[in-house]
């Protein structure tokens, strides 16, 4: 039986882990197991870098013209909207300004039958003005259609997530609503939508709803049903809004694992495999079909992607990365970096279902992945005790390479199990709760469970934590127990102590603590973007106003905002129950 080596990717929580083996073979081509998703004969594309203007700073849009040219719209260092045309051979011309008013933001540039159009958001003394603008070939405003009656239908900050055109009609997705307006800017159709969902016209005028890892063709502007969503999974998450298609594929989907064409009957075909093509998905800011077997993408530079011949294969060994359920863009980016910085190996991802023990089946048939990202740390311990994971020393003796001295000593010590190093991480993140220094002094930063309970009990008039962080009994238990599972589980002896007096005391604390209360699902169903921002600001004020004992400090921006007023206390498992 092949042995694996676990590599933890989030040391503080032990929530994401990877595993390496000393051999492995490529799996068959599997695209999420969904019958509606297929793959083109060749999904590997070569990359050719295109020139960009000297004043280029940040990409905004890629647009194809009716005569076969490419229009690249970007910001210069002064954040002026600029554009440049590329001819049919992708030779770059001279750049020029896109006309823009003061306090105006232009987005969602699209080429239509009447020319280049864009969505305009302009701040005035009388409020936000939304309009659709048409531009000449040299970037001058030809016409502007104000969307004056949108206020009756939308309650957002006016930012459009997606804008697409079909004939005189324009379909616009906002935070909580989608509307179709006619040529005069009047609303023809409207629907409430799930936040973060995007509605787009395809080339035939049909409406496509895309959200998360779903893409559904609809008969009219409405929300998709649960059945429609269940039947239209694509196996990866939407990376960018869909792109208007052509005769082959009425619309193209830009997912975090590649570019797909969506057929007229709703089928999805993977055309470009980002990982196999060594395209760093986390940098993909725009993508556009350009000809029958080519795409223009902007990653860290402007690139032409051209399909490889059908019989082309990479002459490198494949490192298989197994992942439970979700392959994040960050993980795909790491795989791409690995492939770009060596000439011997490439990366291929294999998905495993958390509801099935399919990894164990692969281990028993000697087909385990080379790198594995399991569901939780307990799963790694299980495989160690089953003899399926090798330690660093075993692999070093066989292959050389990394040694323990290459890593921080405290990390190595914390990750050793039964005296051996079975796991190592790509990165680690400290998990913190913040407290007001007037309430919790630095001298109190270390405590045991009883000392923590006593501290909370000494402040009966304060809530335990803000909204979203230990705001009810269930989330409190998830935080305290979930971050300190080693206090209750003895992996060496395969025993747990969930009936101990200490654990019962924890349950009683979670049951009786003073909670501010969860917002609940209904809160998010009808919340506006403005109200969400206001509530978020108020929630962050609770710590300073001594309304709550703790606030979530996991994110750098949150810590920075409290730096001058509060003391952040380490909540790692060896010093605190939090």
CSV table of C-alpha atoms in Angstrom, one decimal, residues 275-460:
chain,number,residue,atom,x,y,z
A,275,UNK,CA,-4.3,24.2,-14.5
A,276,UNK,CA,-3.2,22.0,-17.4
A,277,UNK,CA,-2.4,25.2,-19.4
A,278,UNK,CA,-0.4,26.7,-16.5
A,279,UNK,CA,-2.7,29.7,-16.3
A,280,UNK,CA,-2.7,31.3,-12.8
A,281,UNK,CA,-6.5,31.6,-12.2
A,282,UNK,CA,-6.2,33.9,-9.2
A,283,UNK,CA,-4.8,36.6,-11.5
A,284,UNK,CA,-7.4,36.2,-14.3
A,285,UNK,CA,-9.0,39.6,-14.5
A,286,UNK,CA,-10.7,39.2,-17.9
A,287,UNK,CA,-11.2,36.7,-20.6
A,288,UNK,CA,-12.6,36.9,-24.2
A,289,UNK,CA,-13.1,34.4,-27.0
A,290,UNK,CA,-11.1,35.5,-30.0
A,291,UNK,CA,-11.6,33.3,-33.1
A,292,UNK,CA,-12.6,29.7,-33.2
A,293,UNK,CA,-9.8,28.2,-31.0
A,294,UNK,CA,-8.3,31.2,-29.3
A,295,UNK,CA,-9.0,33.3,-26.2
A,296,UNK,CA,-7.6,36.6,-25.0
A,297,UNK,CA,-7.1,36.7,-21.2
A,298,UNK,CA,-5.6,39.1,-18.8
A,299,UNK,CA,-3.7,37.3,-15.9
A,300,UNK,CA,-0.5,39.0,-14.8
A,301,UNK,CA,-0.2,40.2,-18.4
A,302,UNK,CA,-2.2,40.3,-21.6
A,303,UNK,CA,-2.1,36.8,-23.2
A,304,UNK,CA,-3.3,35.1,-26.4
A,305,UNK,CA,-4.4,31.5,-25.7
A,306,UNK,CA,-4.3,29.1,-28.6
A,307,UNK,CA,-5.4,25.5,-28.4
A,308,UNK,CA,-2.8,22.8,-28.7
A,309,UNK,CA,-3.1,20.0,-31.3
A,310,UNK,CA,-5.5,17.2,-30.3
A,311,UNK,CA,-2.6,14.8,-29.8
A,312,UNK,CA,-0.5,17.2,-27.7
A,313,UNK,CA,0.5,16.0,-24.2
A,314,UNK,CA,2.8,17.5,-21.7
A,315,UNK,CA,6.1,15.7,-21.5
A,316,UNK,CA,6.3,16.0,-17.7
A,317,UNK,CA,5.4,13.9,-14.8
A,318,UNK,CA,2.0,14.6,-13.2
A,319,UNK,CA,1.6,15.5,-9.6
A,320,UNK,CA,-2.0,14.6,-8.6
A,321,UNK,CA,-3.6,16.9,-6.0
A,322,UNK,CA,-6.6,15.4,-4.3
A,323,UNK,CA,-9.1,17.8,-2.7
A,324,UNK,CA,-12.2,17.2,-0.8
A,325,UNK,CA,-15.2,19.0,-2.5
A,326,UNK,CA,-13.7,22.4,-3.3
A,327,UNK,CA,-10.6,23.4,-5.2
A,328,UNK,CA,-9.9,27.0,-4.3
A,329,UNK,CA,-8.4,29.5,-6.8
A,330,UNK,CA,-5.5,29.9,-4.3
A,331,UNK,CA,-4.8,26.2,-4.4
A,332,UNK,CA,-4.9,26.2,-8.2
A,333,UNK,CA,-2.6,29.2,-8.2
A,334,UNK,CA,-0.1,27.3,-6.1
A,335,UNK,CA,-0.3,24.4,-8.5
A,336,UNK,CA,0.4,26.7,-11.4
A,337,UNK,CA,3.3,28.4,-9.7
A,338,UNK,CA,4.8,24.9,-9.0
A,339,UNK,CA,4.5,24.0,-12.7
A,340,UNK,CA,5.9,27.2,-13.9
A,341,UNK,CA,9.0,27.1,-11.7
A,342,UNK,CA,10.1,23.6,-12.7
A,343,UNK,CA,10.6,21.7,-16.0
A,344,UNK,CA,9.8,18.2,-14.7
A,345,UNK,CA,6.4,18.2,-13.1
A,346,UNK,CA,2.9,19.5,-13.8
A,347,UNK,CA,-0.2,19.5,-11.6
A,348,UNK,CA,-3.6,17.8,-12.0
A,349,UNK,CA,-6.4,18.1,-9.5
A,350,UNK,CA,-8.7,15.2,-8.4
A,351,UNK,CA,-11.9,15.9,-6.4
A,352,UNK,CA,-13.2,13.7,-3.6
A,353,UNK,CA,-16.6,13.7,-2.1
A,354,UNK,CA,-16.8,14.3,1.7
A,355,UNK,CA,-19.9,12.1,1.9
A,356,UNK,CA,-18.0,9.0,0.5
A,357,UNK,CA,-14.8,7.2,1.5
A,358,UNK,CA,-13.5,7.3,-2.1
A,359,UNK,CA,-10.0,8.3,-1.0
A,360,UNK,CA,-9.6,5.1,1.0
A,361,UNK,CA,-10.7,3.1,-2.0
A,362,UNK,CA,-8.0,4.8,-4.0
A,363,UNK,CA,-5.4,4.1,-1.3
A,364,UNK,CA,-6.3,0.4,-1.3
A,365,UNK,CA,-6.0,0.2,-5.1
A,366,UNK,CA,-2.7,2.0,-5.0
A,367,UNK,CA,-4.1,5.0,-6.8
A,368,UNK,CA,-3.9,7.6,-4.1
A,369,UNK,CA,-3.1,11.2,-5.0
A,370,UNK,CA,0.4,12.6,-4.6
A,371,UNK,CA,-0.9,15.7,-2.7
A,372,UNK,CA,-4.1,15.6,-0.7
A,373,UNK,CA,-6.3,18.3,0.9
A,374,UNK,CA,-8.6,16.4,3.3
A,375,UNK,CA,-11.7,17.6,5.0
A,376,UNK,CA,-10.3,18.0,8.5
A,377,UNK,CA,-7.2,17.2,10.6
A,378,UNK,CA,-8.9,14.2,12.2
A,379,UNK,CA,-8.9,12.5,8.8
A,380,UNK,CA,-5.2,12.8,8.6
A,381,UNK,CA,-4.7,11.2,12.0
A,382,UNK,CA,-7.0,8.4,10.9
A,383,UNK,CA,-4.8,7.7,7.9
A,384,UNK,CA,-1.6,7.9,10.0
A,385,UNK,CA,-3.0,5.2,12.4
A,386,UNK,CA,-4.0,3.1,9.4
A,387,UNK,CA,-0.5,3.2,8.1
A,388,UNK,CA,-1.3,5.1,5.0
A,389,UNK,CA,0.9,8.2,5.6
A,390,UNK,CA,4.7,8.3,5.5
A,391,UNK,CA,6.7,10.7,7.6
A,392,UNK,CA,9.2,13.3,6.4
A,393,UNK,CA,12.1,11.3,7.5
A,394,UNK,CA,11.0,8.3,5.4
A,395,UNK,CA,10.6,10.3,2.3
A,396,UNK,CA,13.8,12.2,2.9
A,397,UNK,CA,15.8,9.0,3.2
A,398,UNK,CA,14.4,7.9,-0.1
A,399,UNK,CA,14.4,11.2,-2.1
A,400,UNK,CA,16.4,13.7,-0.2
A,401,UNK,CA,15.2,17.3,-0.4
A,402,UNK,CA,13.5,19.1,2.6
A,403,UNK,CA,14.6,18.4,6.2
A,404,UNK,CA,13.0,19.5,9.5
A,405,UNK,CA,15.6,22.2,9.9
A,406,UNK,CA,14.1,24.0,6.8
A,407,UNK,CA,11.0,24.9,8.9
A,408,UNK,CA,10.3,26.9,12.0
A,409,UNK,CA,11.1,24.8,15.1
A,410,UNK,CA,7.8,25.6,16.9
A,411,UNK,CA,5.8,24.6,13.7
A,412,UNK,CA,7.7,21.3,13.5
A,413,UNK,CA,7.1,20.6,17.1
A,414,UNK,CA,3.5,21.5,17.0
A,415,UNK,CA,2.9,19.2,14.0
A,416,UNK,CA,4.7,16.1,15.1
A,417,UNK,CA,2.6,13.1,15.9
A,418,UNK,CA,3.9,10.1,17.8
A,419,UNK,CA,7.4,11.6,17.5
A,420,UNK,CA,7.4,11.8,13.7
A,421,UNK,CA,6.7,14.7,11.3
A,422,UNK,CA,3.8,13.5,9.1
A,423,UNK,CA,2.5,16.9,8.1
A,424,UNK,CA,3.8,20.3,7.1
A,425,UNK,CA,2.0,23.4,5.9
A,426,UNK,CA,2.1,25.8,3.0
A,427,UNK,CA,1.3,28.7,5.4
A,428,UNK,CA,-0.2,29.3,8.8
A,429,UNK,CA,-2.6,31.9,10.1
A,430,UNK,CA,-3.0,32.9,13.7
A,431,UNK,CA,-6.7,33.0,14.9
A,432,UNK,CA,-7.4,35.8,17.2
A,433,UNK,CA,-10.2,37.3,19.2
A,434,UNK,CA,-9.9,40.9,20.1
A,435,UNK,CA,-10.9,42.5,23.4
A,436,UNK,CA,-11.1,46.0,24.7
A,437,UNK,CA,-7.9,46.6,26.8
A,438,UNK,CA,-10.0,48.4,29.5
A,439,UNK,CA,-11.9,45.1,30.0
A,440,UNK,CA,-9.2,42.5,29.4
A,441,UNK,CA,-5.7,43.3,30.3
A,442,UNK,CA,-2.6,41.8,28.8
A,443,UNK,CA,-1.9,40.0,32.1
A,444,UNK,CA,-5.1,38.0,31.5
A,445,UNK,CA,-4.0,36.9,28.1
A,446,UNK,CA,-3.4,33.3,29.2
A,447,UNK,CA,-6.0,31.3,30.9
A,448,UNK,CA,-7.5,27.8,31.4
A,449,UNK,CA,-11.2,27.0,30.8
A,450,UNK,CA,-12.3,27.8,34.4
A,451,UNK,CA,-10.4,31.2,34.3
A,452,UNK,CA,-12.1,32.0,31.0
A,453,UNK,CA,-15.6,31.1,32.4
A,454,UNK,CA,-14.9,33.2,35.5
A,455,UNK,CA,-13.9,36.2,33.3
A,456,UNK,CA,-17.1,36.0,31.3
A,457,UNK,CA,-19.2,35.6,34.4
A,458,UNK,CA,-17.6,38.8,35.9
A,459,UNK,CA,-19.1,40.9,33.1
A,460,UNK,CA,-22.8,39.9,33.2
